[in-house]
PDB file of C-alpha atoms in Angstrom:
ATOM      1  CA  UNK A   1       0.881   0.684  15.606  1.00 59.00           C
ATOM      2  CA  UNK A   2      -1.026  -2.591  16.078  1.00 67.00           C
ATOM      3  CA  UNK A   3       0.588  -5.508  14.255  1.00 73.00           C
ATOM      4  CA  UNK A   4      -0.810  -8.931  13.409  1.00 71.00           C
ATOM      5  CA  UNK A   5       0.220 -11.715  15.764  1.00 83.00           C
ATOM      6  CA  UNK A   6      -0.584 -14.765  13.664  1.00 91.00           C
ATOM      7  CA  UNK A   7       1.627 -17.633  14.864  1.00 94.00           C
ATOM      8  CA  UNK A   8       3.929 -19.741  12.725  1.00 96.00           C
ATOM      9  CA  UNK A   9       2.266 -23.071  13.509  1.00 97.00           C
ATOM     10  CA  UNK A  10       3.581 -26.560  12.927  1.00 97.00           C
ATOM     11  CA  UNK A  11       1.043 -26.912  10.117  1.00 98.00           C
ATOM     12  CA  UNK A  12       2.470 -23.867   8.343  1.00 98.00           C
ATOM     13  CA  UNK A  13       6.036 -25.135   8.773  1.00 97.00           C
ATOM     14  CA  UNK A  14       5.080 -28.504   7.313  1.00 97.00           C
ATOM     15  CA  UNK A  15       3.301 -26.890   4.360  1.00 98.00           C
ATOM     16  CA  UNK A  16       6.264 -24.610   3.594  1.00 98.00           C
ATOM     17  CA  UNK A  17       8.612 -27.595   3.712  1.00 98.00           C
ATOM     18  CA  UNK A  18       6.364 -29.676   1.449  1.00 98.00           C
ATOM     19  CA  UNK A  19       5.585 -26.947  -1.096  1.00 98.00           C
ATOM     20  CA  UNK A  20       8.867 -25.012  -1.272  1.00 98.00           C
ATOM     21  CA  UNK A  21      11.370 -27.294   0.471  1.00 98.00           C
ATOM     22  CA  UNK A  22      12.223 -24.602   3.048  1.00 97.00           C
ATOM     23  CA  UNK A  23      12.608 -25.553   6.717  1.00 96.00           C
ATOM     24  CA  UNK A  24      13.342 -23.737   9.961  1.00 91.00           C
ATOM     25  CA  UNK A  25      11.936 -22.616  13.286  1.00 90.00           C
ATOM     26  CA  UNK A  26      11.162 -19.061  12.146  1.00 92.00           C
ATOM     27  CA  UNK A  27      12.051 -15.650  13.581  1.00 94.00           C
ATOM     28  CA  UNK A  28       9.198 -13.127  13.832  1.00 94.00           C
ATOM     29  CA  UNK A  29       9.938 -10.014  11.775  1.00 93.00           C
ATOM     30  CA  UNK A  30       8.744  -6.568  12.842  1.00 84.00           C
ATOM     31  CA  UNK A  31       5.665  -5.050  11.193  1.00 80.00           C
ATOM     32  CA  UNK A  32       2.582  -6.283   9.396  1.00 78.00           C
ATOM     33  CA  UNK A  33      -0.879  -4.925  10.229  1.00 80.00           C
ATOM     34  CA  UNK A  34      -2.708  -7.728   8.407  1.00 85.00           C
ATOM     35  CA  UNK A  35      -0.061 -10.407   7.805  1.00 91.00           C
ATOM     36  CA  UNK A  36       2.678 -11.843  10.021  1.00 94.00           C
ATOM     37  CA  UNK A  37       6.135 -12.549   8.590  1.00 95.00           C
ATOM     38  CA  UNK A  38       8.754 -15.013   9.828  1.00 97.00           C
ATOM     39  CA  UNK A  39      12.322 -15.396   8.660  1.00 97.00           C
ATOM     40  CA  UNK A  40      13.462 -18.915   7.811  1.00 97.00           C
ATOM     41  CA  UNK A  41      17.100 -18.555   6.766  1.00 96.00           C
ATOM     42  CA  UNK A  42      17.222 -16.873   3.366  1.00 97.00           C
ATOM     43  CA  UNK A  43      13.429 -16.765   3.067  1.00 98.00           C
ATOM     44  CA  UNK A  44      10.434 -15.120   4.695  1.00 97.00           C
ATOM     45  CA  UNK A  45       7.099 -16.837   5.271  1.00 97.00           C
ATOM     46  CA  UNK A  46       4.091 -14.504   5.213  1.00 97.00           C
ATOM     47  CA  UNK A  47       0.829 -15.655   6.786  1.00 97.00           C
ATOM     48  CA  UNK A  48      -2.188 -13.590   5.794  1.00 96.00           C
ATOM     49  CA  UNK A  49      -5.646 -13.138   7.308  1.00 94.00           C
ATOM     50  CA  UNK A  50      -8.360 -15.721   6.639  1.00 94.00           C
ATOM     51  CA  UNK A  51     -10.399 -13.025   4.901  1.00 92.00           C
ATOM     52  CA  UNK A  52      -7.789 -12.673   2.139  1.00 95.00           C
ATOM     53  CA  UNK A  53      -8.794 -14.914  -0.742  1.00 96.00           C
ATOM     54  CA  UNK A  54      -6.348 -16.909  -2.823  1.00 97.00           C
ATOM     55  CA  UNK A  55      -7.373 -15.244  -6.093  1.00 97.00           C
ATOM     56  CA  UNK A  56      -6.849 -11.787  -4.579  1.00 97.00           C
ATOM     57  CA  UNK A  57      -3.429 -12.774  -3.224  1.00 97.00           C
ATOM     58  CA  UNK A  58      -2.339 -14.294  -6.554  1.00 98.00           C
ATOM     59  CA  UNK A  59      -3.460 -11.141  -8.410  1.00 98.00           C
ATOM     60  CA  UNK A  60      -1.424  -8.899  -6.115  1.00 98.00           C
ATOM     61  CA  UNK A  61       1.588 -11.209  -6.269  1.00 98.00           C
ATOM     62  CA  UNK A  62       1.469 -11.134 -10.077  1.00 98.00           C
ATOM     63  CA  UNK A  63       1.921  -7.360  -9.904  1.00 98.00           C
ATOM     64  CA  UNK A  64       4.992  -7.879  -7.730  1.00 98.00           C
ATOM     65  CA  UNK A  65       6.384 -10.489 -10.095  1.00 98.00           C
ATOM     66  CA  UNK A  66       5.928  -8.135 -13.057  1.00 98.00           C
ATOM     67  CA  UNK A  67       7.782  -5.376 -11.191  1.00 98.00           C
ATOM     68  CA  UNK A  68      10.577  -7.692 -10.030  1.00 98.00           C
ATOM     69  CA  UNK A  69      11.312  -8.735 -13.612  1.00 98.00           C
ATOM     70  CA  UNK A  70      12.085  -5.083 -14.424  1.00 98.00           C
ATOM     71  CA  UNK A  71      13.195  -3.459 -11.157  1.00 98.00           C
ATOM     72  CA  UNK A  72      16.000  -4.914  -9.008  1.00 98.00           C
ATOM     73  CA  UNK A  73      14.548  -3.492  -5.781  1.00 98.00           C
ATOM     74  CA  UNK A  74      11.137  -5.124  -6.238  1.00 98.00           C
ATOM     75  CA  UNK A  75      10.803  -8.190  -4.014  1.00 98.00           C
ATOM     76  CA  UNK A  76       8.400 -10.799  -5.386  1.00 98.00           C
ATOM     77  CA  UNK A  77       7.125 -14.114  -3.985  1.00 98.00           C
ATOM     78  CA  UNK A  78       8.700 -17.476  -4.736  1.00 98.00           C
ATOM     79  CA  UNK A  79       6.552 -19.580  -7.058  1.00 98.00           C
ATOM     80  CA  UNK A  80       5.446 -23.089  -6.160  1.00 97.00           C
ATOM     81  CA  UNK A  81       6.291 -26.010  -8.482  1.00 95.00           C
ATOM     82  CA  UNK A  82       2.808 -25.522  -9.973  1.00 96.00           C
ATOM     83  CA  UNK A  83       3.555 -21.895 -10.826  1.00 97.00           C
ATOM     84  CA  UNK A  84       1.297 -20.364  -8.165  1.00 98.00           C
ATOM     85  CA  UNK A  85       2.472 -18.260  -5.217  1.00 98.00           C
ATOM     86  CA  UNK A  86      -0.005 -19.135  -2.459  1.00 98.00           C
ATOM     87  CA  UNK A  87      -0.888 -22.226  -0.463  1.00 98.00           C
ATOM     88  CA  UNK A  88      -3.649 -22.216   2.146  1.00 98.00           C
ATOM     89  CA  UNK A  89      -3.002 -23.548   5.615  1.00 98.00           C
ATOM     90  CA  UNK A  90      -5.576 -23.503   8.399  1.00 97.00           C
ATOM     91  CA  UNK A  91      -7.684 -21.218   6.215  1.00 97.00           C
ATOM     92  CA  UNK A  92      -4.933 -18.626   5.753  1.00 97.00           C
ATOM     93  CA  UNK A  93      -2.926 -17.696   2.623  1.00 98.00           C
ATOM     94  CA  UNK A  94       0.742 -18.575   3.049  1.00 98.00           C
ATOM     95  CA  UNK A  95       3.490 -17.361   0.706  1.00 98.00           C
ATOM     96  CA  UNK A  96       7.275 -17.508   0.574  1.00 98.00           C
ATOM     97  CA  UNK A  97       9.571 -14.555  -0.197  1.00 98.00           C
ATOM     98  CA  UNK A  98      13.307 -13.876  -0.426  1.00 98.00           C
ATOM     99  CA  UNK A  99      14.759 -12.380   2.741  1.00 98.00           C
ATOM    100  CA  UNK A 100      16.331  -8.937   2.289  1.00 97.00           C
ATOM    101  CA  UNK A 101      18.535  -7.444   4.984  1.00 97.00           C
ATOM    102  CA  UNK A 102      17.744  -3.840   5.878  1.00 96.00           C
ATOM    103  CA  UNK A 103      15.823  -1.357   8.014  1.00 95.00           C
ATOM    104  CA  UNK A 104      13.079   1.128   7.263  1.00 95.00           C
ATOM    105  CA  UNK A 105      14.349   4.357   5.672  1.00 95.00           C
ATOM    106  CA  UNK A 106      14.065   7.632   7.567  1.00 93.00           C
ATOM    107  CA  UNK A 107      11.956  10.110   5.542  1.00 89.00           C
ATOM    108  CA  UNK A 108      13.289  12.956   7.691  1.00 86.00           C
ATOM    109  CA  UNK A 109      16.603  12.499   5.900  1.00 83.00           C
ATOM    110  CA  UNK A 110      16.287  14.435   2.603  1.00 76.00           C
ATOM    111  CA  UNK A 111      18.613  12.030   0.821  1.00 91.00           C
ATOM    112  CA  UNK A 112      16.463   9.009   1.651  1.00 94.00           C
ATOM    113  CA  UNK A 113      13.281  10.906   0.821  1.00 94.00           C
ATOM    114  CA  UNK A 114      14.690  11.676  -2.623  1.00 96.00           C
ATOM    115  CA  UNK A 115      15.708   8.033  -3.048  1.00 97.00           C
ATOM    116  CA  UNK A 116      12.166   6.985  -2.212  1.00 97.00           C
ATOM    117  CA  UNK A 117      10.764   9.360  -4.820  1.00 97.00           C
ATOM    118  CA  UNK A 118      13.144   8.151  -7.524  1.00 98.00           C
ATOM    119  CA  UNK A 119      12.406   4.519  -6.684  1.00 98.00           C
ATOM    120  CA  UNK A 120       8.665   5.165  -6.978  1.00 98.00           C
ATOM    121  CA  UNK A 121       9.220   6.759 -10.393  1.00 98.00           C
ATOM    122  CA  UNK A 122      11.112   3.685 -11.588  1.00 98.00           C
ATOM    123  CA  UNK A 123       8.509   1.391 -10.045  1.00 98.00           C
ATOM    124  CA  UNK A 124       5.710   3.152 -11.909  1.00 98.00           C
ATOM    125  CA  UNK A 125       7.682   2.934 -15.125  1.00 98.00           C
ATOM    126  CA  UNK A 126       8.079  -0.821 -14.560  1.00 98.00           C
ATOM    127  CA  UNK A 127       4.401  -1.340 -13.749  1.00 98.00           C
ATOM    128  CA  UNK A 128       3.091   0.756 -16.638  1.00 98.00           C
ATOM    129  CA  UNK A 129       3.559  -2.180 -19.026  1.00 97.00           C
ATOM    130  CA  UNK A 130       1.513  -4.637 -16.933  1.00 98.00           C
ATOM    131  CA  UNK A 131      -1.973  -5.509 -18.181  1.00 96.00           C
ATOM    132  CA  UNK A 132      -3.629  -7.522 -15.423  1.00 96.00           C
ATOM    133  CA  UNK A 133      -7.280  -8.479 -15.431  1.00 93.00           C
ATOM    134  CA  UNK A 134      -9.656  -6.942 -12.894  1.00 94.00           C
ATOM    135  CA  UNK A 135      -8.628  -7.207  -9.262  1.00 95.00           C
ATOM    136  CA  UNK A 136     -10.864  -9.882  -7.693  1.00 95.00           C
ATOM    137  CA  UNK A 137     -11.709  -7.625  -4.731  1.00 92.00           C
ATOM    138  CA  UNK A 138     -11.283  -3.824  -4.733  1.00 91.00           C
ATOM    139  CA  UNK A 139      -8.294  -2.562  -2.776  1.00 93.00           C
ATOM    140  CA  UNK A 140      -9.026  -0.477   0.291  1.00 89.00           C
ATOM    141  CA  UNK A 141      -7.744   2.723  -1.344  1.00 92.00           C
ATOM    142  CA  UNK A 142     -10.236   2.300  -4.184  1.00 92.00           C
ATOM    143  CA  UNK A 143     -13.287   2.922  -2.014  1.00 89.00           C
ATOM    144  CA  UNK A 144     -14.438   6.486  -2.613  1.00 89.00           C
ATOM    145  CA  UNK A 145     -11.655   7.063  -5.118  1.00 93.00           C
ATOM    146  CA  UNK A 146     -13.888   7.805  -8.083  1.00 91.00           C
ATOM    147  CA  UNK A 147     -16.161  10.298  -6.392  1.00 86.00           C
ATOM    148  CA  UNK A 148     -19.909  10.460  -6.783  1.00 55.00           C
ATOM    149  CA  UNK A 149     -21.854   7.262  -7.531  1.00 44.00           C
ATOM    150  CA  UNK A 150     -22.178   6.411 -11.195  1.00 37.00           C
ATOM    151  CA  UNK A 151     -18.986   8.099 -12.345  1.00 38.00           C
ATOM    152  CA  UNK A 152     -16.726   5.570 -14.104  1.00 38.00           C
ATOM    153  CA  UNK A 153     -13.031   5.202 -13.388  1.00 43.00           C
ATOM    154  CA  UNK A 154     -12.244   5.729 -17.060  1.00 40.00           C
ATOM    155  CA  UNK A 155     -14.198   5.977 -20.271  1.00 34.00           C
ATOM    156  CA  UNK A 156     -16.106   2.734 -20.715  1.00 34.00           C
ATOM    157  CA  UNK A 157     -14.716   1.192 -17.511  1.00 41.00           C
ATOM    158  CA  UNK A 158     -17.018   1.003 -14.483  1.00 40.00           C
ATOM    159  CA  UNK A 159     -15.648   1.668 -11.037  1.00 43.00           C
ATOM    160  CA  UNK A 160     -15.108  -1.386  -8.835  1.00 41.00           C
ATOM    161  CA  UNK A 161     -18.292  -2.516  -7.131  1.00 39.00           C
ATOM    162  CA  UNK A 162     -18.656  -0.818  -3.774  1.00 37.00           C
ATOM    163  CA  UNK A 163     -15.806   1.567  -4.515  1.00 39.00           C
ATOM    164  CA  UNK A 164     -17.768   4.580  -5.672  1.00 40.00           C
ATOM    165  CA  UNK A 165     -18.682   6.443  -2.502  1.00 47.00           C
ATOM    166  CA  UNK A 166     -17.097   6.510   0.981  1.00 52.00           C
ATOM    167  CA  UNK A 167     -20.230   5.615   2.940  1.00 62.00           C
ATOM    168  CA  UNK A 168     -18.177   3.731   5.536  1.00 70.00           C
ATOM    169  CA  UNK A 169     -17.068   6.968   7.239  1.00 80.00           C
ATOM    170  CA  UNK A 170     -19.998   9.424   7.259  1.00 83.00           C
ATOM    171  CA  UNK A 171     -18.300  11.795   9.727  1.00 85.00           C
ATOM    172  CA  UNK A 172     -15.747  12.648   7.039  1.00 90.00           C
ATOM    173  CA  UNK A 173     -18.277  12.982   4.256  1.00 90.00           C
ATOM    174  CA  UNK A 174     -17.181  15.706   1.838  1.00 93.00           C
ATOM    175  CA  UNK A 175     -19.353  16.078  -1.290  1.00 92.00           C
ATOM    176  CA  UNK A 176     -16.904  18.663  -2.636  1.00 94.00           C
ATOM    177  CA  UNK A 177     -14.053  16.182  -2.465  1.00 95.00           C
ATOM    178  CA  UNK A 178     -16.254  13.520  -4.095  1.00 93.00           C
ATOM    179  CA  UNK A 179     -17.082  15.822  -7.005  1.00 93.00           C
ATOM    180  CA  UNK A 180     -13.436  16.815  -7.326  1.00 96.00           C
ATOM    181  CA  UNK A 181     -12.339  13.154  -7.483  1.00 96.00           C
ATOM    182  CA  UNK A 182     -14.919  12.414 -10.164  1.00 93.00           C
ATOM    183  CA  UNK A 183     -13.715  15.365 -12.251  1.00 95.00           C
ATOM    184  CA  UNK A 184     -10.076  14.401 -11.709  1.00 96.00           C
ATOM    185  CA  UNK A 185     -10.591  10.901 -13.053  1.00 95.00           C
ATOM    186  CA  UNK A 186     -12.431  12.213 -16.088  1.00 93.00           C
ATOM    187  CA  UNK A 187      -9.438  14.370 -17.031  1.00 93.00           C
ATOM    188  CA  UNK A 188      -6.587  12.020 -16.015  1.00 91.00           C
ATOM    189  CA  UNK A 189      -7.255   8.872 -18.057  1.00 90.00           C
ATOM    190  CA  UNK A 190      -3.908   7.111 -17.605  1.00 95.00           C
ATOM    191  CA  UNK A 191      -4.199   3.917 -15.562  1.00 96.00           C
ATOM    192  CA  UNK A 192      -1.726   1.203 -14.684  1.00 98.00           C
ATOM    193  CA  UNK A 193      -1.000  -1.058 -11.702  1.00 98.00           C
ATOM    194  CA  UNK A 194       0.177   0.690  -8.531  1.00 98.00           C
ATOM    195  CA  UNK A 195       1.914  -0.648  -5.446  1.00 98.00           C
ATOM    196  CA  UNK A 196      -0.999   0.661  -3.385  1.00 97.00           C
ATOM    197  CA  UNK A 197       0.820   1.142  -0.076  1.00 96.00           C
ATOM    198  CA  UNK A 198       4.123   2.833  -0.848  1.00 98.00           C
ATOM    199  CA  UNK A 199       5.422   4.051   2.500  1.00 95.00           C
ATOM    200  CA  UNK A 200       8.735   3.648   4.315  1.00 95.00           C
ATOM    201  CA  UNK A 201       7.541   0.550   6.188  1.00 93.00           C
ATOM    202  CA  UNK A 202       7.244  -1.298   2.885  1.00 96.00           C
ATOM    203  CA  UNK A 203      10.808  -0.508   1.832  1.00 97.00           C
ATOM    204  CA  UNK A 204      14.199  -1.492   3.243  1.00 97.00           C
ATOM    205  CA  UNK A 205      17.457   0.461   3.301  1.00 97.00           C
ATOM    206  CA  UNK A 206      20.991  -0.711   3.976  1.00 96.00           C
ATOM    207  CA  UNK A 207      24.108   1.475   4.186  1.00 94.00           C
ATOM    208  CA  UNK A 208      21.972   4.513   3.393  1.00 93.00           C
ATOM    209  CA  UNK A 209      20.610   3.027   0.152  1.00 96.00           C
ATOM    210  CA  UNK A 210      17.052   1.791  -0.385  1.00 97.00           C
ATOM    211  CA  UNK A 211      17.438  -1.828  -1.465  1.00 97.00           C
ATOM    212  CA  UNK A 212      13.906  -3.223  -1.548  1.00 98.00           C
ATOM    213  CA  UNK A 213      10.230  -2.466  -1.981  1.00 98.00           C
ATOM    214  CA  UNK A 214       7.942  -5.055  -0.399  1.00 96.00           C
ATOM    215  CA  UNK A 215       4.324  -6.043   0.221  1.00 96.00           C
ATOM    216  CA  UNK A 216       1.993  -5.960  -2.784  1.00 97.00           C
ATOM    217  CA  UNK A 217      -1.187  -6.735  -0.828  1.00 96.00           C
ATOM    218  CA  UNK A 218      -2.823  -3.378  -1.627  1.00 96.00           C
ATOM    219  CA  UNK A 219      -1.880  -3.242  -5.323  1.00 98.00           C
ATOM    220  CA  UNK A 220      -4.568  -1.993  -7.687  1.00 97.00           C
ATOM    221  CA  UNK A 221      -4.951  -0.377 -11.092  1.00 97.00           C
ATOM    222  CA  UNK A 222      -5.364   3.369 -10.943  1.00 97.00           C
ATOM    223  CA  UNK A 223      -4.055   6.788 -11.890  1.00 98.00           C
ATOM    224  CA  UNK A 224      -0.381   7.071 -10.891  1.00 98.00           C
ATOM    225  CA  UNK A 225      -1.038  10.557  -9.482  1.00 98.00           C
ATOM    226  CA  UNK A 226      -3.114   8.897  -6.730  1.00 98.00           C
ATOM    227  CA  UNK A 227      -0.138   6.908  -5.489  1.00 98.00           C
ATOM    228  CA  UNK A 228       2.290   9.784  -5.952  1.00 98.00           C
ATOM    229  CA  UNK A 229       0.234  12.032  -3.665  1.00 97.00           C
ATOM    230  CA  UNK A 230      -0.254   9.285  -1.077  1.00 97.00           C
ATOM    231  CA  UNK A 231       3.466   8.517  -1.058  1.00 97.00           C
ATOM    232  CA  UNK A 232       4.378  12.199  -0.871  1.00 96.00           C
ATOM    233  CA  UNK A 233       2.570  12.702   2.448  1.00 95.00           C
ATOM    234  CA  UNK A 234       4.125   9.518   3.867  1.00 93.00           C
ATOM    235  CA  UNK A 235       7.685  10.257   2.802  1.00 94.00           C
ATOM    236  CA  UNK A 236       7.215  13.993   3.322  1.00 87.00           C
ATOM    237  CA  UNK A 237       6.594  13.524   7.037  1.00 68.00           C
ATOM    238  CA  UNK A 238       3.179  15.286   6.856  1.00 60.00           C
ATOM    239  CA  UNK A 239       4.686  18.592   5.769  1.00 61.00           C
ATOM    240  CA  UNK A 240       3.553  20.362   2.584  1.00 63.00           C
ATOM    241  CA  UNK A 241       7.107  21.443   1.767  1.00 78.00           C
ATOM    242  CA  UNK A 242       8.690  17.971   2.010  1.00 86.00           C
ATOM    243  CA  UNK A 243       5.683  16.438   0.218  1.00 91.00           C
ATOM    244  CA  UNK A 244       6.141  18.872  -2.681  1.00 92.00           C
ATOM    245  CA  UNK A 245       9.844  18.048  -2.708  1.00 93.00           C
ATOM    246  CA  UNK A 246       8.992  14.339  -3.023  1.00 95.00           C
ATOM    247  CA  UNK A 247       6.684  15.078  -5.979  1.00 97.00           C
ATOM    248  CA  UNK A 248       9.289  17.243  -7.708  1.00 96.00           C
ATOM    249  CA  UNK A 249      12.010  14.596  -7.408  1.00 97.00           C
ATOM    250  CA  UNK A 250       9.614  11.924  -8.692  1.00 98.00           C
ATOM    251  CA  UNK A 251       8.705  14.013 -11.748  1.00 98.00           C
ATOM    252  CA  UNK A 252      12.353  14.828 -12.461  1.00 98.00           C
ATOM    253  CA  UNK A 253      13.065  11.081 -12.379  1.00 98.00           C
ATOM    254  CA  UNK A 254      10.524  10.472 -15.155  1.00 98.00           C
ATOM    255  CA  UNK A 255       7.655   8.868 -13.252  1.00 98.00           C
ATOM    256  CA  UNK A 256       4.425   8.158 -15.139  1.00 98.00           C
ATOM    257  CA  UNK A 257       2.268  10.583 -13.126  1.00 98.00           C
ATOM    258  CA  UNK A 258       1.527  14.037 -14.461  1.00 97.00           C
ATOM    259  CA  UNK A 259       2.160  17.357 -12.753  1.00 96.00           C
ATOM    260  CA  UNK A 260       0.341  17.946  -9.465  1.00 96.00           C
ATOM    261  CA  UNK A 261      -0.696  21.493  -8.668  1.00 95.00           C
ATOM    262  CA  UNK A 262      -1.315  22.488  -5.056  1.00 95.00           C
ATOM    263  CA  UNK A 263      -5.033  21.668  -5.108  1.00 96.00           C
ATOM    264  CA  UNK A 264      -4.547  18.301  -6.804  1.00 97.00           C
ATOM    265  CA  UNK A 265      -1.878  17.266  -4.322  1.00 96.00           C
ATOM    266  CA  UNK A 266      -4.047  18.341  -1.374  1.00 95.00           C
ATOM    267  CA  UNK A 267      -7.228  16.622  -2.571  1.00 97.00           C
ATOM    268  CA  UNK A 268      -5.524  13.323  -3.399  1.00 97.00           C
ATOM    269  CA  UNK A 269      -3.827  13.389  -0.007  1.00 96.00           C
ATOM    270  CA  UNK A 270      -7.222  14.010   1.594  1.00 96.00           C
ATOM    271  CA  UNK A 271      -8.594  10.905  -0.129  1.00 96.00           C
ATOM    272  CA  UNK A 272      -5.758   8.867   1.407  1.00 96.00           C
ATOM    273  CA  UNK A 273      -6.350  10.393   4.847  1.00 95.00           C
ATOM    274  CA  UNK A 274     -10.053   9.579   4.660  1.00 94.00           C
ATOM    275  CA  UNK A 275      -9.246   5.949   3.832  1.00 93.00           C
ATOM    276  CA  UNK A 276      -6.783   5.826   6.743  1.00 93.00           C
ATOM    277  CA  UNK A 277      -9.481   7.063   9.110  1.00 93.00           C
ATOM    278  CA  UNK A 278     -11.932   4.464   7.808  1.00 90.00           C
ATOM    279  CA  UNK A 279      -9.317   1.756   8.363  1.00 88.00           C
ATOM    280  CA  UNK A 280      -8.778   2.965  11.939  1.00 90.00           C
ATOM    281  CA  UNK A 281     -12.501   2.729  12.703  1.00 88.00           C
ATOM    282  CA  UNK A 282     -12.765  -0.663  11.001  1.00 85.00           C
ATOM    283  CA  UNK A 283      -9.993  -1.945  13.265  1.00 84.00           C
ATOM    284  CA  UNK A 284     -11.806  -0.592  16.329  1.00 86.00           C
ATOM    285  CA  UNK A 285     -14.987  -2.353  15.218  1.00 83.00           C
ATOM    286  CA  UNK A 286     -12.992  -5.607  14.989  1.00 82.00           C
ATOM    287  CA  UNK A 287     -11.949  -5.206  18.608  1.00 84.00           C
ATOM    288  CA  UNK A 288      -8.484  -3.691  18.140  1.00 84.00           C
ATOM    289  CA  UNK A 289      -7.456  -1.545  21.116  1.00 86.00           C
ATOM    290  CA  UNK A 290      -5.142   1.267  20.023  1.00 88.00           C
ATOM    291  CA  UNK A 291      -2.633   2.825  22.380  1.00 90.00           C
ATOM    292  CA  UNK A 292      -2.458   6.561  23.043  1.00 94.00           C
ATOM    293  CA  UNK A 293       0.195   7.109  20.388  1.00 92.00           C
ATOM    294  CA  UNK A 294      -2.044   5.490  17.761  1.00 91.00           C
ATOM    295  CA  UNK A 295      -5.042   7.545  18.862  1.00 93.00           C
ATOM    296  CA  UNK A 296      -3.013  10.763  18.745  1.00 95.00           C
ATOM    297  CA  UNK A 297      -1.777   9.894  15.258  1.00 92.00           C
ATOM    298  CA  UNK A 298      -5.348   9.231  14.115  1.00 93.00           C
ATOM    299  CA  UNK A 299      -6.549  12.571  15.506  1.00 95.00           C
ATOM    300  CA  UNK A 300      -3.661  14.397  13.840  1.00 94.00           C
ATOM    301  CA  UNK A 301      -4.415  12.801  10.474  1.00 94.00           C
ATOM    302  CA  UNK A 302      -8.110  13.678  10.710  1.00 94.00           C
ATOM    303  CA  UNK A 303      -7.146  17.260  11.583  1.00 95.00           C
ATOM    304  CA  UNK A 304      -4.845  17.293   8.540  1.00 94.00           C
ATOM    305  CA  UNK A 305      -7.741  16.092   6.360  1.00 95.00           C
ATOM    306  CA  UNK A 306      -9.715  19.175   7.360  1.00 95.00           C
ATOM    307  CA  UNK A 307      -6.737  21.555   7.272  1.00 94.00           C
ATOM    308  CA  UNK A 308      -5.839  20.611   3.695  1.00 94.00           C
ATOM    309  CA  UNK A 309      -9.324  21.376   2.366  1.00 95.00           C
ATOM    310  CA  UNK A 310      -8.766  23.824  -0.540  1.00 91.00           C
TER     311      UNK A 310
END
């Protein structure tokens, strides 16, 4: 996994001290493909990419704030005295967060997998009451999500611009999947904000209990079944049995998503896998050099995309 290596500069330290009154040298925390995070005592400073606009960051942070007001595990940013959550330093969005002690859960442990499913159900329940305006820039998972061009996300609501057809990865073009996605969204009208990237690396466990869900950068408004399927393959360790187990526990816990039959689960997972592959190639185009483990993982996920075709 290639992680961002954005430094905690003196300019960022000064800005954090001036805006939030937090000071410290900063300890680099593990993870972060787009943003780098540094611990300063009881807080974490996140430094995002220059391409991430302030309006987009504030929109995503508002989703986290809504969740945190209703879900103890949701970790939200610390507001500035002006009521915003972002300051820009050296062209980058900088935000401050509470520090939470913990490590990534192990999805191979059935108990932690079930905890992850129940937490997602409660998270969706918390987010279902949020009514944000349009996301300033479509999230990466939205591209290709609504199938063939011209098909709206919901009755009377156009799909996000540029998010109608996955033209960025022609080698995984699948007109059948596109048509299926369009039909799915016509028959599953429920929409509410989603975390957008619910995998183990965005949660923290301590003493065998999941204590936190982090990182709202990929939040978007969509059908909860989309996130349930994506989370199921992450927490299910790529296996159809564990993925189905994740879905079943989520539904038993009262999550907002509807039932997922075998085809629905497979096709929504395939959408996620296609977006992952597009992200991999985008990183390569930016000059990222992946190691052999990353390349093997990418090949395995592409193979899974084809293997899951109904």
